[in-house]
Amino acid sequence: MIRWQQGSDGVVVLTLDDPDHPVNTMNQTYVDSMEATVARLEAERETFGGVVLTSAKSSFFAGGDIGLMSRARPENAADLTELCTVLKSQLRRLETLGRPVAAAMNGTALGGGFEIALACHRRIALDTPGSRFGLPEVTLGLLPGAGGVSRTVRLLGLQNALTDVLLTGRQYSPREALTKGLVDELARTPEELLALAGKWVLAHPDSVQPWDTKGFRIPGGAPSHPRVAAILPALPAQLRKQLRGADVPAPRNILAAAVESAQVGLEAGEKTETGYLVELMTGQVSTNMMQAFFYDMRHITSGGSRPAGHPRHTAHRVGVLGAGMMGAGIAHSCARSGLPVVLKDVSREAAEKGKKYSEQLLAKAVDRGRLSREEAGEILARITPSADPGDLTGCDLVIEAVFEDPALKQQVFREIEGVVAPDAVLASNTSTLPVTGLAEGVGRPEDFIGLHFFSPVDKMPLLEIVVGEKTGEHTVAKAVDIARQIGKTPIVVNDGRGFFTSRVISQRLDEAVAMIGEGLPPASVEQAGAQAGYPAPPLQLLDELTLTLPRRIREETRAAVLAGGGEWRPHGSEPVMDRMIDEFGRGGRSSGAGFHEYADGRRTRLWRGLYEHFAVPGREIPFEDMKERMLFAEALDAVRCLDEGVLRSVPDANVGSILGIGFPAWTGGVLQYINGYPGGLPGFVARAGELAGRYGERFEPPRSLVAMAAEGGRFE
């Protein structure tokens, strides 16, 4: 995997090039090759003046062996400890070789790949737009396993290493990495990259790592330094606050490994790291997170949800109908991706107001140094506000984002269908209305599809693509391509009221409100949501969504069920929501009064009336039940979505639930949560039966799930 080439200048160039894979990873081939290479470097040290590490792939090095790590179990702990020891020993031997070593990173270096670079005395990166550098292990429920914790702490200082690299898992562009001190120098071309690396090693024959020099001190001070010691006690509390009490082990282990490894020598610190890493690798949370954020995400980003056999599609001109918050956000995202956008509303003034939203977002980006004024101006110039349907002439993509009223949505499509491109994709941003019914208002239902964006559009990465009964597969393929063109992660689901995300999130919120109706302490309900790992407590989230929207959706759904001859089963949340709106006039944050109290638009505290009108002193249930009622409500409904054909795949369910509706990341998503529940599917089914016996038949597991559990199956 490692080619050795020694030039006449005495520089050895080591080229990483896994013969069996498209990227370099820390697999067994790497371990064996690095062992042989380091041994040869040590044996032939007197014959060369320096070493340059580079790659023959488009990236430098992708990271650790996810396949190995995702299969790790507690019984593998000893073998994993030995593997980590070997990996760290090899890199330690490389950096203490007695010869200067430079990393010439021709592309992305993440995780284990960046740890290789950290073991070099100089890090030079090719300045390409797509390259990223960092240690993202925390996003997979892990911590860096090849010395990354110990070295970043010694390179950047304890606080900067934790906040900028280890706890965030942020991936930096070449210029950002240079600013942060992760990279020492940038090169403009591959040729310059190798030339700079070779020149540097020849000019620095005595180079050693800073932490190997006499008298080295960690930047900012070691944990024993009074200034650092003063802030150390606050770090765990800050972390708990950041995690809102959720039991997510990776950040905790990273914090412990960083602080402890900083108090000893590098080799001893690396042993500490290994213990904390092996604990994470052999635990269920990292397995869940690797499933979602590596395997399921790879399935989606590689086009796993895209119908095959259709040519790649690129949109060229977009029309957005409706310049409210959603329409303005969609227009902004399209314009930032380089697309010209016509933003249409009933009046030019309303459309201009929508464009103003983009202007504000771009101004913030300029202030934060993320865009130049020229770049911001170019993006803003791509948005054309209009009240004239004729201005949409030639648009090959139309996205409707008006009020959730079927008649209104069909009306705005009638106004523009005759002027847009004859094969334009006609998309609705509806969050709950069945796409099949909306498509009845257009002349080309085969080109009609749901594109459900999430608010705020500029921050939320998911796009839920909803396929109606008459939507053509060619349109689905176009929609997936469009999602990727504008930088969104697409999931594809079939039509149904609420589709997948809106339908499933309502189960969690309803369960939280039902607990209020049962007289449970409102603060405990909020805490249960936070400690389950949801990004926002349920009552807080309901206030943001408004209480009136869920009720209107409930009434529309109830009417549809009854019209179809079905039976409506009232939920315990309904009387609470009705009283909040009708009796107390509390509609959510936008009305200044919801489950929380507000002052000048800012949330202050839970509404005291919840205790007066709903809470019953002394009434309580196990706190674990409170958490799991929300988690199980969503997971069980996701199974029903799969049974009913609303969900097309397991990866769509897992990724969509995390990115779209905030299902806790530690679970790996709604269906992986069931896989990873203690005892697997049988354990989940048994626990669902317990919850059904205590809180209602809605927790009864679907027959398909009971059968899968009995057969030893899992969601894959």
XYZ file of C-alpha atoms in Angstrom:
716
model
C 0.000 0.000 0.000
C 2.989 2.338 0.431
C 5.308 2.995 -2.512
C 8.893 3.983 -1.708
C 10.679 6.341 -4.082
C 13.999 7.934 -3.212
C 15.191 10.848 -5.317
C 18.686 12.036 -6.039
C 18.153 14.839 -3.488
C 17.987 12.264 -0.711
C 14.248 12.663 -0.030
C 12.144 9.517 0.319
C 8.616 9.984 -1.029
C 6.138 7.508 0.451
C 2.948 7.266 -1.621
C -0.121 5.781 0.064
C -2.122 3.787 -2.480
C -4.355 0.929 -1.302
C -4.480 -1.493 -4.250
C -7.887 -2.907 -3.263
C -9.923 0.193 -2.392
C -10.691 3.607 -3.944
C -9.536 5.396 -0.771
C -6.836 4.785 1.828
C -8.059 3.569 5.222
C -6.447 2.105 8.334
C -7.227 -1.481 7.373
C -4.957 -4.502 7.792
C -3.182 -3.742 4.507
C -2.250 -0.337 5.904
C -1.090 -1.778 9.242
C 1.176 -4.328 7.560
C 2.500 -1.829 5.009
C 3.214 0.870 7.585
C 5.013 -1.633 9.814
C 7.280 -2.690 6.944
C 7.831 0.925 5.846
C 8.741 2.236 9.295
C 11.104 -0.690 9.816
C 12.836 0.089 6.519
C 13.042 3.803 7.345
C 14.741 2.950 10.636
C 17.119 0.501 8.978
C 18.104 2.867 6.123
C 17.997 6.130 8.068
C 21.570 7.083 7.189
C 20.861 6.876 3.427
C 18.259 9.665 3.149
C 17.724 13.200 4.402
C 13.983 13.373 4.899
C 10.574 11.809 4.226
C 7.466 13.046 2.421
C 4.114 11.251 2.797
C 1.569 11.725 0.029
C -1.209 9.791 -1.708
C -2.020 8.454 -5.148
C -5.762 8.730 -4.461
C -7.888 11.822 -4.986
C -7.957 12.140 -1.189
C -4.979 11.826 1.134
C -6.435 9.340 3.601
C -10.065 8.612 4.471
C -9.666 7.445 8.074
C -10.194 4.340 10.180
C -11.633 1.005 9.094
C -15.349 1.581 9.707
C -16.170 -2.033 8.904
C -13.891 -3.273 11.672
C -15.047 -0.677 14.187
C -18.770 -1.136 13.528
C -18.467 -4.891 14.181
C -16.616 -4.408 17.486
C -18.126 -6.086 20.537
C -17.023 -6.233 24.196
C -15.336 -9.587 23.617
C -13.057 -7.885 21.037
C -11.653 -5.383 23.546
C -8.237 -7.042 23.933
C -7.672 -7.311 20.164
C -8.776 -3.706 19.615
C -6.442 -2.507 22.351
C -3.565 -4.308 20.677
C -4.448 -2.840 17.265
C -4.556 0.717 18.668
C -1.225 0.128 20.379
C 0.343 -0.972 17.089
C -1.081 1.991 15.138
C 0.207 4.463 17.695
C 3.578 2.787 17.969
C 4.100 3.009 14.210
C 3.317 6.729 14.106
C 5.440 7.381 17.167
C 8.381 5.643 15.503
C 7.797 7.758 12.392
C 7.865 11.073 14.255
C 10.931 10.092 16.308
C 12.816 8.712 13.311
C 15.534 11.331 13.564
C 14.718 12.649 10.105
C 12.256 15.392 9.125
C 8.874 14.078 7.936
C 6.351 16.162 5.967
C 2.774 15.307 5.012
C 1.908 16.448 1.488
C -1.863 16.206 1.672
C -3.189 16.238 -1.875
C -6.802 15.988 -0.703
C -9.055 15.281 2.254
C -7.467 13.916 5.434
C -9.976 13.001 8.109
C -9.858 10.894 11.247
C -7.026 8.400 11.082
C -5.728 10.077 7.941
C -5.304 13.383 9.722
C -3.721 11.559 12.667
C -1.018 10.331 10.274
C -0.454 13.956 9.267
C -0.291 15.031 12.929
C 2.589 12.603 13.416
C 4.546 14.468 10.717
C 6.694 17.492 11.497
C 5.143 19.583 8.726
C 1.640 19.508 7.197
C 1.217 21.000 3.732
C -2.181 20.852 2.033
C -3.301 21.296 -1.546
C -5.707 24.249 -1.618
C -8.699 22.632 -3.316
C -12.344 23.567 -2.621
C -13.542 20.072 -1.739
C -10.747 19.062 0.640
C -11.511 18.748 4.345
C -9.299 18.223 7.386
C -10.151 17.273 10.936
C -11.057 14.612 13.448
C -14.801 13.902 13.059
C -14.819 10.752 15.216
C -17.215 12.247 17.786
C -19.921 12.327 15.088
C -19.610 8.537 14.879
C -19.708 8.032 18.632
C -15.926 7.534 18.819
C -12.716 9.400 19.619
C -9.485 9.561 17.565
C -7.681 6.241 17.904
C -4.163 6.899 16.625
C -2.920 9.664 18.906
C -5.188 12.455 17.710
C -6.316 13.510 21.165
C -2.826 13.702 22.684
C -1.310 15.466 19.681
C -4.025 18.085 19.144
C -3.926 18.999 22.829
C -0.160 19.488 22.579
C -0.445 21.333 19.269
C -3.349 23.689 20.040
C -3.742 23.655 23.810
C -6.404 21.894 25.829
C -9.280 24.316 25.336
C -8.740 24.950 21.609
C -8.243 21.253 20.888
C -11.512 20.417 22.607
C -13.666 23.248 21.276
C -12.256 23.560 17.754
C -11.521 19.934 16.891
C -12.318 17.084 19.238
C -15.773 17.828 20.652
C -17.219 19.375 17.493
C -15.843 16.954 14.916
C -15.747 19.908 12.538
C -14.219 19.375 9.115
C -12.172 22.351 7.939
C -11.425 23.614 4.435
C -7.720 24.051 3.620
C -7.774 27.788 4.415
C -9.739 27.249 7.632
C -7.322 24.503 8.676
C -4.419 26.869 8.059
C -6.048 29.541 10.223
C -6.688 27.053 13.032
C -3.100 25.807 12.996
C -3.976 22.305 11.816
C -2.110 22.866 8.563
C 1.208 24.728 8.247
C 1.188 25.714 4.569
C -0.949 25.602 1.415
C 0.072 24.679 -2.130
C -1.678 25.745 -5.325
C -0.859 22.725 -7.495
C 0.064 19.061 -6.919
C 3.528 19.779 -8.291
C 4.034 22.679 -5.909
C 2.768 20.520 -3.050
C 5.511 17.922 -3.467
C 8.117 20.566 -4.190
C 7.298 22.493 -1.002
C 7.344 19.319 1.092
C 10.682 18.176 -0.327
C 12.237 21.607 0.060
C 11.063 21.847 3.678
C 12.497 18.508 4.815
C 15.868 19.322 3.236
C 15.916 22.728 4.952
C 15.038 21.301 8.388
C 17.304 18.281 8.940
C 17.009 18.429 12.719
C 13.249 18.848 12.900
C 11.374 17.227 15.788
C 7.869 17.549 17.142
C 7.333 20.460 19.569
C 6.359 18.017 22.337
C 9.695 16.222 21.943
C 11.748 19.344 22.603
C 13.284 20.056 25.986
C 11.122 22.262 28.175
C 8.001 21.900 26.018
C 4.817 23.250 27.533
C 1.292 22.764 26.288
C -0.050 26.010 24.764
C -2.172 27.755 27.348
C -0.843 25.522 30.095
C -1.169 21.947 31.321
C -4.063 20.963 33.627
C -1.804 21.688 36.601
C -1.350 25.327 35.518
C -3.417 27.585 37.818
C -5.230 29.248 34.929
C -6.220 25.898 33.385
C -6.935 24.265 36.740
C -9.385 27.066 37.470
C -11.528 26.252 34.433
C -11.279 22.443 34.550
C -14.092 21.893 37.083
C -16.484 23.790 34.809
C -15.812 21.654 31.718
C -17.979 18.640 32.678
C -20.836 20.959 33.641
C -20.533 22.819 30.334
C -20.559 19.513 28.477
C -23.656 18.323 30.336
C -25.369 21.596 29.488
C -24.394 21.257 25.834
C -25.717 17.685 25.716
C -28.803 18.645 27.776
C -28.296 15.628 29.991
C -28.424 13.077 27.162
C -26.387 9.947 27.781
C -23.953 10.374 24.883
C -20.631 8.783 25.873
C -18.198 9.989 23.177
C -17.930 13.668 24.253
C -17.522 12.586 27.872
C -14.722 10.153 26.955
C -13.024 12.738 24.733
C -13.020 15.281 27.549
C -11.603 12.737 29.992
C -8.947 11.495 27.545
C -7.849 15.052 26.694
C -7.493 16.186 30.291
C -5.851 12.995 31.513
C -3.452 12.609 28.573
C -2.305 16.212 29.022
C -0.988 15.403 32.493
C 1.467 12.701 31.373
C 3.937 12.021 28.572
C 2.751 11.370 25.033
C 3.052 7.564 25.144
C 1.248 7.343 28.493
C -1.405 9.732 27.204
C -1.952 7.546 24.161
C -2.597 4.540 26.411
C -5.254 6.560 28.194
C -6.816 7.404 24.838
C -6.901 3.756 23.854
C -8.843 2.736 26.952
C -11.492 5.372 26.358
C -11.704 4.539 22.636
C -12.094 0.795 23.125
C -14.909 1.450 25.586
C -16.688 3.457 22.888
C -15.951 1.057 20.026
C -17.387 -1.907 21.899
C -20.536 -0.016 22.947
C -23.899 0.152 21.201
C -23.990 3.933 20.667
C -21.015 4.007 18.295
C -22.488 1.045 16.390
C -25.731 2.981 15.995
C -24.023 6.171 14.891
C -21.709 4.443 12.410
C -24.754 2.726 10.908
C -26.555 6.034 10.384
C -23.788 8.484 9.604
C -21.574 6.172 7.562
C -23.491 3.246 6.046
C -26.977 4.753 5.729
C -25.650 8.158 4.719
C -23.358 6.570 2.140
C -26.340 4.674 0.707
C -28.236 7.933 0.264
C -25.401 10.146 -0.979
C -24.334 7.508 -3.497
C -27.821 7.574 -5.039
C -29.307 4.540 -3.308
C -32.766 6.139 -3.300
C -32.517 7.314 -6.925
C -34.346 5.282 -9.604
C -31.830 3.744 -11.994
C -31.738 4.162 -15.740
C -32.336 7.901 -15.976
C -29.769 10.454 -17.198
C -28.210 12.856 -14.717
C -30.273 16.028 -14.451
C -29.234 19.621 -13.764
C -31.719 22.398 -13.096
C -30.961 25.732 -14.803
C -33.655 28.197 -13.712
C -35.941 28.005 -10.678
C -39.305 29.559 -9.942
C -40.347 29.763 -6.282
C -44.036 30.467 -5.661
C -44.572 32.236 -2.350
C -42.058 34.562 -0.692
C -42.848 33.809 2.940
C -40.245 32.339 5.268
C -40.147 28.938 3.525
C -40.209 30.330 -0.007
C -37.549 32.907 0.826
C -35.378 30.206 2.392
C -35.749 27.925 -0.633
C -34.875 30.778 -2.988
C -31.811 31.572 -0.884
C -30.569 27.959 -0.933
C -31.032 27.715 -4.694
C -29.260 31.020 -5.322
C -26.324 30.039 -3.079
C -25.963 26.920 -5.221
C -25.552 29.059 -8.333
C -29.105 28.857 -9.684
C -31.014 31.918 -10.951
C -34.326 32.187 -9.094
C -37.586 33.990 -9.788
C -39.234 34.573 -6.397
C -42.940 35.195 -7.061
C -45.656 36.410 -4.707
C -49.006 38.174 -5.056
C -47.288 41.562 -5.036
C -43.859 42.892 -5.915
C -43.556 44.253 -2.371
C -44.128 40.787 -0.850
C -41.563 39.285 -3.213
C -39.039 42.018 -2.362
C -39.555 41.234 1.311
C -38.666 37.611 0.583
C -35.474 38.690 -1.143
C -34.653 40.854 1.870
C -34.444 37.642 3.905
C -31.546 36.488 1.700
C -29.904 39.875 2.000
C -29.917 39.547 5.796
C -28.483 36.005 5.741
C -25.733 37.042 3.327
C -24.831 40.090 5.416
C -24.306 37.805 8.423
C -22.126 35.490 6.338
C -19.997 38.447 5.230
C -19.683 39.719 8.807
C -18.469 36.278 9.909
C -15.921 36.070 7.119
C -17.614 33.182 5.326
C -18.288 35.181 2.165
C -16.782 38.216 0.522
C -19.023 41.175 -0.284
C -18.587 40.396 -3.973
C -19.694 36.776 -3.508
C -22.695 37.866 -1.455
C -23.643 40.373 -4.125
C -23.481 37.730 -6.839
C -25.769 35.411 -4.867
C -28.297 38.143 -4.165
C -28.313 39.179 -7.825
C -29.514 35.690 -8.792
C -32.866 36.287 -7.023
C -35.455 38.171 -9.080
C -38.567 39.227 -7.095
C -41.753 39.296 -9.137
C -45.550 39.335 -9.083
C -45.860 38.453 -12.785
C -46.326 34.752 -13.700
C -44.782 35.545 -17.091
C -41.405 36.072 -15.435
C -41.227 32.308 -14.861
C -40.903 31.691 -18.600
C -38.339 28.989 -19.219
C -38.045 27.793 -15.609
C -37.281 24.065 -15.543
C -37.986 23.743 -11.818
C -40.928 25.248 -9.939
C -41.227 24.957 -6.159
C -44.498 26.047 -4.572
C -44.274 27.278 -0.964
C -47.608 28.946 -0.257
C -50.029 28.411 2.655
C -51.112 24.790 3.355
C -54.377 25.064 1.427
C -54.947 22.590 -1.447
C -57.072 25.028 -3.469
C -54.489 27.805 -3.189
C -51.641 25.489 -4.141
C -53.493 24.255 -7.225
C -54.344 27.850 -8.190
C -50.714 29.045 -8.209
C -49.704 26.088 -10.387
C -52.464 26.890 -12.893
C -51.063 30.430 -13.202
C -47.586 29.313 -14.258
C -47.899 25.872 -15.854
C -48.377 27.325 -19.304
C -45.261 29.535 -19.234
C -42.590 27.316 -17.636
C -40.514 24.796 -19.596
C -42.678 21.992 -21.017
C -40.774 19.343 -19.049
C -40.282 21.402 -15.876
C -40.368 19.639 -12.533
C -43.467 20.849 -10.671
C -42.834 20.576 -6.929
C -44.807 21.385 -3.807
C -43.172 22.158 -0.479
C -46.207 20.878 1.418
C -45.373 19.377 4.801
C -48.523 17.284 5.271
C -50.969 17.446 2.331
C -51.031 14.348 0.088
C -49.115 15.042 -3.109
C -51.446 12.843 -5.177
C -54.361 15.159 -4.456
C -52.354 18.288 -5.225
C -51.247 16.781 -8.555
C -54.876 16.696 -9.704
C -54.605 20.448 -10.273
C -51.875 20.231 -12.954
C -51.885 18.973 -16.504
C -48.697 16.901 -16.087
C -49.095 14.852 -12.878
C -46.187 12.644 -13.958
C -43.910 15.694 -13.492
C -45.429 16.629 -10.122
C -43.614 15.758 -6.881
C -43.302 16.841 -3.267
C -40.105 18.597 -2.185
C -40.508 19.012 1.574
C -37.869 21.428 2.878
C -37.313 21.954 6.594
C -37.129 25.253 8.442
C -34.842 27.141 8.530
C -34.001 26.043 4.988
C -30.487 27.519 5.018
C -29.519 25.357 8.028
C -31.546 22.143 7.741
C -29.759 19.624 5.494
C -32.642 17.255 4.692
C -34.988 17.284 1.701
C -37.911 14.836 1.859
C -38.906 13.890 -1.690
C -42.530 12.721 -1.772
C -43.685 10.517 -4.656
C -47.352 10.751 -5.650
C -49.367 7.984 -7.286
C -48.802 9.417 -10.775
C -45.281 10.815 -10.266
C -42.959 9.389 -12.907
C -39.733 7.685 -11.902
C -37.904 10.104 -14.207
C -39.184 12.939 -12.015
C -38.017 11.151 -8.860
C -34.549 10.809 -10.388
C -34.562 14.513 -11.307
C -35.608 15.438 -7.764
C -32.742 13.464 -6.225
C -30.300 15.180 -8.590
C -31.769 18.590 -7.764
C -31.408 17.916 -4.033
C -27.728 17.181 -4.467
C -27.321 20.189 -6.772
C -28.542 22.528 -4.034
C -26.583 20.782 -1.284
C -29.404 18.866 0.421
C -29.474 15.266 1.608
C -32.444 13.574 -0.112
C -34.677 10.845 1.232
C -37.419 9.442 -0.993
C -40.790 8.433 0.470
C -44.174 7.540 -0.940
C -47.284 9.660 -0.562
C -49.524 9.671 2.468
C -50.902 12.255 4.863
C -47.901 13.678 6.716
C -45.572 11.504 4.606
C -42.859 10.183 6.923
C -41.282 13.078 8.838
C -44.342 15.191 9.690
C -46.339 12.105 10.572
C -43.723 10.568 12.845
C -42.698 13.752 14.667
C -46.338 14.310 15.611
C -46.260 11.022 17.551
C -43.526 12.356 19.833
C -45.185 15.700 20.379
C -48.577 14.133 21.010
C -47.052 11.820 23.600
C -45.454 14.742 25.435
C -48.740 16.669 25.492
C -50.621 13.554 26.626
C -48.288 13.372 29.631
C -49.269 16.948 30.496
C -52.898 15.828 30.322
C -52.124 12.968 32.691
C -51.034 15.476 35.311
C -47.285 14.832 35.124
C -44.905 17.720 35.953
C -44.354 19.827 32.790
C -40.679 20.444 33.649
C -40.138 16.679 33.857
C -41.712 16.218 30.423
C -39.287 18.772 28.964
C -36.351 17.167 30.771
C -37.336 13.731 29.512
C -37.184 14.981 25.931
C -33.825 16.651 26.490
C -32.275 13.680 28.276
C -33.558 11.296 25.618
C -31.262 13.238 23.280
C -33.715 15.309 21.245
C -32.260 18.664 20.103
C -35.242 20.568 21.514
C -37.611 19.660 24.370
C -41.091 18.765 23.058
C -43.163 21.616 24.511
C -40.570 24.149 23.385
C -40.658 22.669 19.880
C -44.455 22.760 19.799
C -44.393 26.442 20.661
C -42.035 27.061 17.736
C -44.305 25.146 15.334
C -47.421 26.846 16.796
C -50.167 24.896 18.528
C -52.745 25.755 15.893
C -50.916 24.018 13.013
C -50.835 20.555 14.634
C -54.485 20.899 15.592
C -55.479 21.863 12.049
C -53.500 18.897 10.691
C -55.199 16.646 13.264
C -58.659 17.805 12.226
C -57.875 17.381 8.525
C -56.506 13.901 9.188
C -59.524 12.978 11.312
C -61.890 14.132 8.569
C -59.981 12.118 5.972
C -60.025 8.970 8.133
C -63.754 9.229 8.784
C -64.476 10.021 5.116
C -62.598 6.867 4.163
C -64.743 4.753 6.479
C -62.049 4.414 9.135
C -62.278 4.760 12.901
C -60.733 7.752 14.649
C -59.037 6.909 17.924
C -58.715 10.026 20.094
C -55.308 10.694 21.632
C -54.702 11.984 25.137
C -53.066 15.085 23.701
C -56.236 16.366 22.034
C -58.107 17.836 25.038
C -54.909 19.551 26.236
C -54.284 21.200 22.870
C -57.932 22.258 22.581
C -57.935 23.850 26.039
C -54.612 25.601 25.411
C -55.987 27.220 22.243
C -59.703 27.693 22.962
C -59.825 28.225 26.717
C -56.498 29.948 27.378
C -55.777 31.560 23.987
C -52.233 30.208 23.842
C -51.157 29.464 20.269
C -47.371 29.275 20.551
C -44.358 31.553 20.339
C -45.637 33.553 17.362
C -48.660 34.622 19.435
C -46.505 35.355 22.472
C -48.096 32.625 24.591
C -47.824 28.848 24.458
C -46.615 26.110 26.760
C -43.922 28.650 27.649
C -44.141 32.306 28.617
C -42.494 34.970 26.446
C -41.205 38.487 26.982
C -40.270 40.614 23.954
C -40.293 37.478 21.835
C -37.867 35.618 24.121
C -38.835 32.418 25.902
C -38.625 32.880 29.667
C -40.162 29.906 31.502
C -42.865 27.257 31.358
C -46.334 28.771 31.601
C -47.384 28.654 35.230
C -50.922 27.795 34.173
C -49.723 24.307 33.201
C -49.256 23.586 36.893
C -52.523 25.258 37.840
C -54.759 23.658 35.220
C -53.106 20.331 34.357
C -50.440 19.144 36.813
C -51.543 16.893 39.666
C -49.293 17.198 42.747
C -47.513 13.947 43.504
C -48.425 12.268 40.234
C -45.418 10.668 38.560
C -44.283 7.744 36.449
C -40.760 6.323 36.011
C -38.560 8.909 34.282
C -37.306 6.219 31.871
C -40.926 5.647 30.821
C -41.286 9.350 30.061
C -38.252 9.260 27.782
C -39.174 6.011 26.088
C -42.792 6.952 25.470
C -41.521 9.615 23.057
C -38.831 7.406 21.499
C -41.122 4.388 21.120
C -44.005 6.442 19.748
C -41.827 7.574 16.841
C -40.051 4.249 16.291
C -43.292 2.240 16.248
C -44.905 4.612 13.762
C -41.810 4.370 11.552
C -42.396 0.598 11.422
C -45.987 1.265 10.373
C -44.688 3.649 7.671
C -42.490 0.830 6.393
C -45.388 -1.645 6.482
C -47.676 0.766 4.627
C -45.092 1.510 1.941
C -44.661 5.171 2.917
C -41.010 4.446 3.646
C -39.047 2.997 0.750
C -35.912 1.995 2.646
C -34.323 1.644 6.066
C -31.603 4.258 5.325
C -34.306 6.793 4.370
C -35.939 6.182 7.755
C -32.775 6.462 9.826
C -31.196 9.454 8.083
C -34.525 11.240 7.623
C -35.444 10.899 11.286
C -32.119 12.308 12.514
C -31.650 15.131 10.001
C -35.317 16.061 9.562
C -37.117 15.650 12.880
C -34.328 15.504 15.439
C -34.565 11.847 16.459
C -31.590 11.463 18.821
C -28.352 10.901 16.896
C -27.052 8.387 19.457
C -29.787 5.948 18.402
C -28.707 5.780 14.751
C -32.249 6.675 13.686
C -35.768 5.339 14.278
C -35.206 1.816 12.953
C -31.621 1.420 14.142
C -32.932 2.367 17.598
C -35.021 -0.808 17.468
C -32.049 -2.863 16.226
C -29.814 -1.536 18.991
C -32.300 -1.666 21.864
C -31.086 -3.876 24.752
C -32.016 -7.393 23.742
C -32.410 -6.415 20.088
C -35.830 -6.668 18.442
C -37.183 -9.144 21.040
C -36.155 -6.733 23.812
C -37.845 -3.821 22.021
C -41.032 -5.818 21.433
C -41.177 -6.857 25.084
C -40.674 -3.267 26.259
C -43.339 -2.027 23.827
C -45.743 -4.511 25.399
C -44.952 -3.102 28.847
C -45.612 0.462 27.670
C -48.863 -0.642 25.988
C -50.050 -2.197 29.229
C -49.307 0.987 31.167
C -50.165 3.769 28.705
C -52.359 2.494 25.908
C -52.692 0.256 22.883
C -50.854 2.746 20.651
C -47.649 1.149 21.980
C -48.625 -2.339 20.820
C -45.887 -3.448 18.371
C -47.048 -4.091 14.773
C -47.414 -7.751 13.821
C -44.609 -7.380 11.280
C -42.230 -6.321 14.050
C -43.279 -9.179 16.330
C -42.708 -11.639 13.482
C -39.319 -10.151 12.602
C -38.249 -10.372 16.245
C -39.327 -14.022 16.444
C -37.339 -14.834 13.294
C -34.169 -13.150 14.575
C -34.365 -10.416 11.943
C -33.347 -6.765 11.987
C -33.907 -3.635 9.913
C -31.267 -3.450 7.188
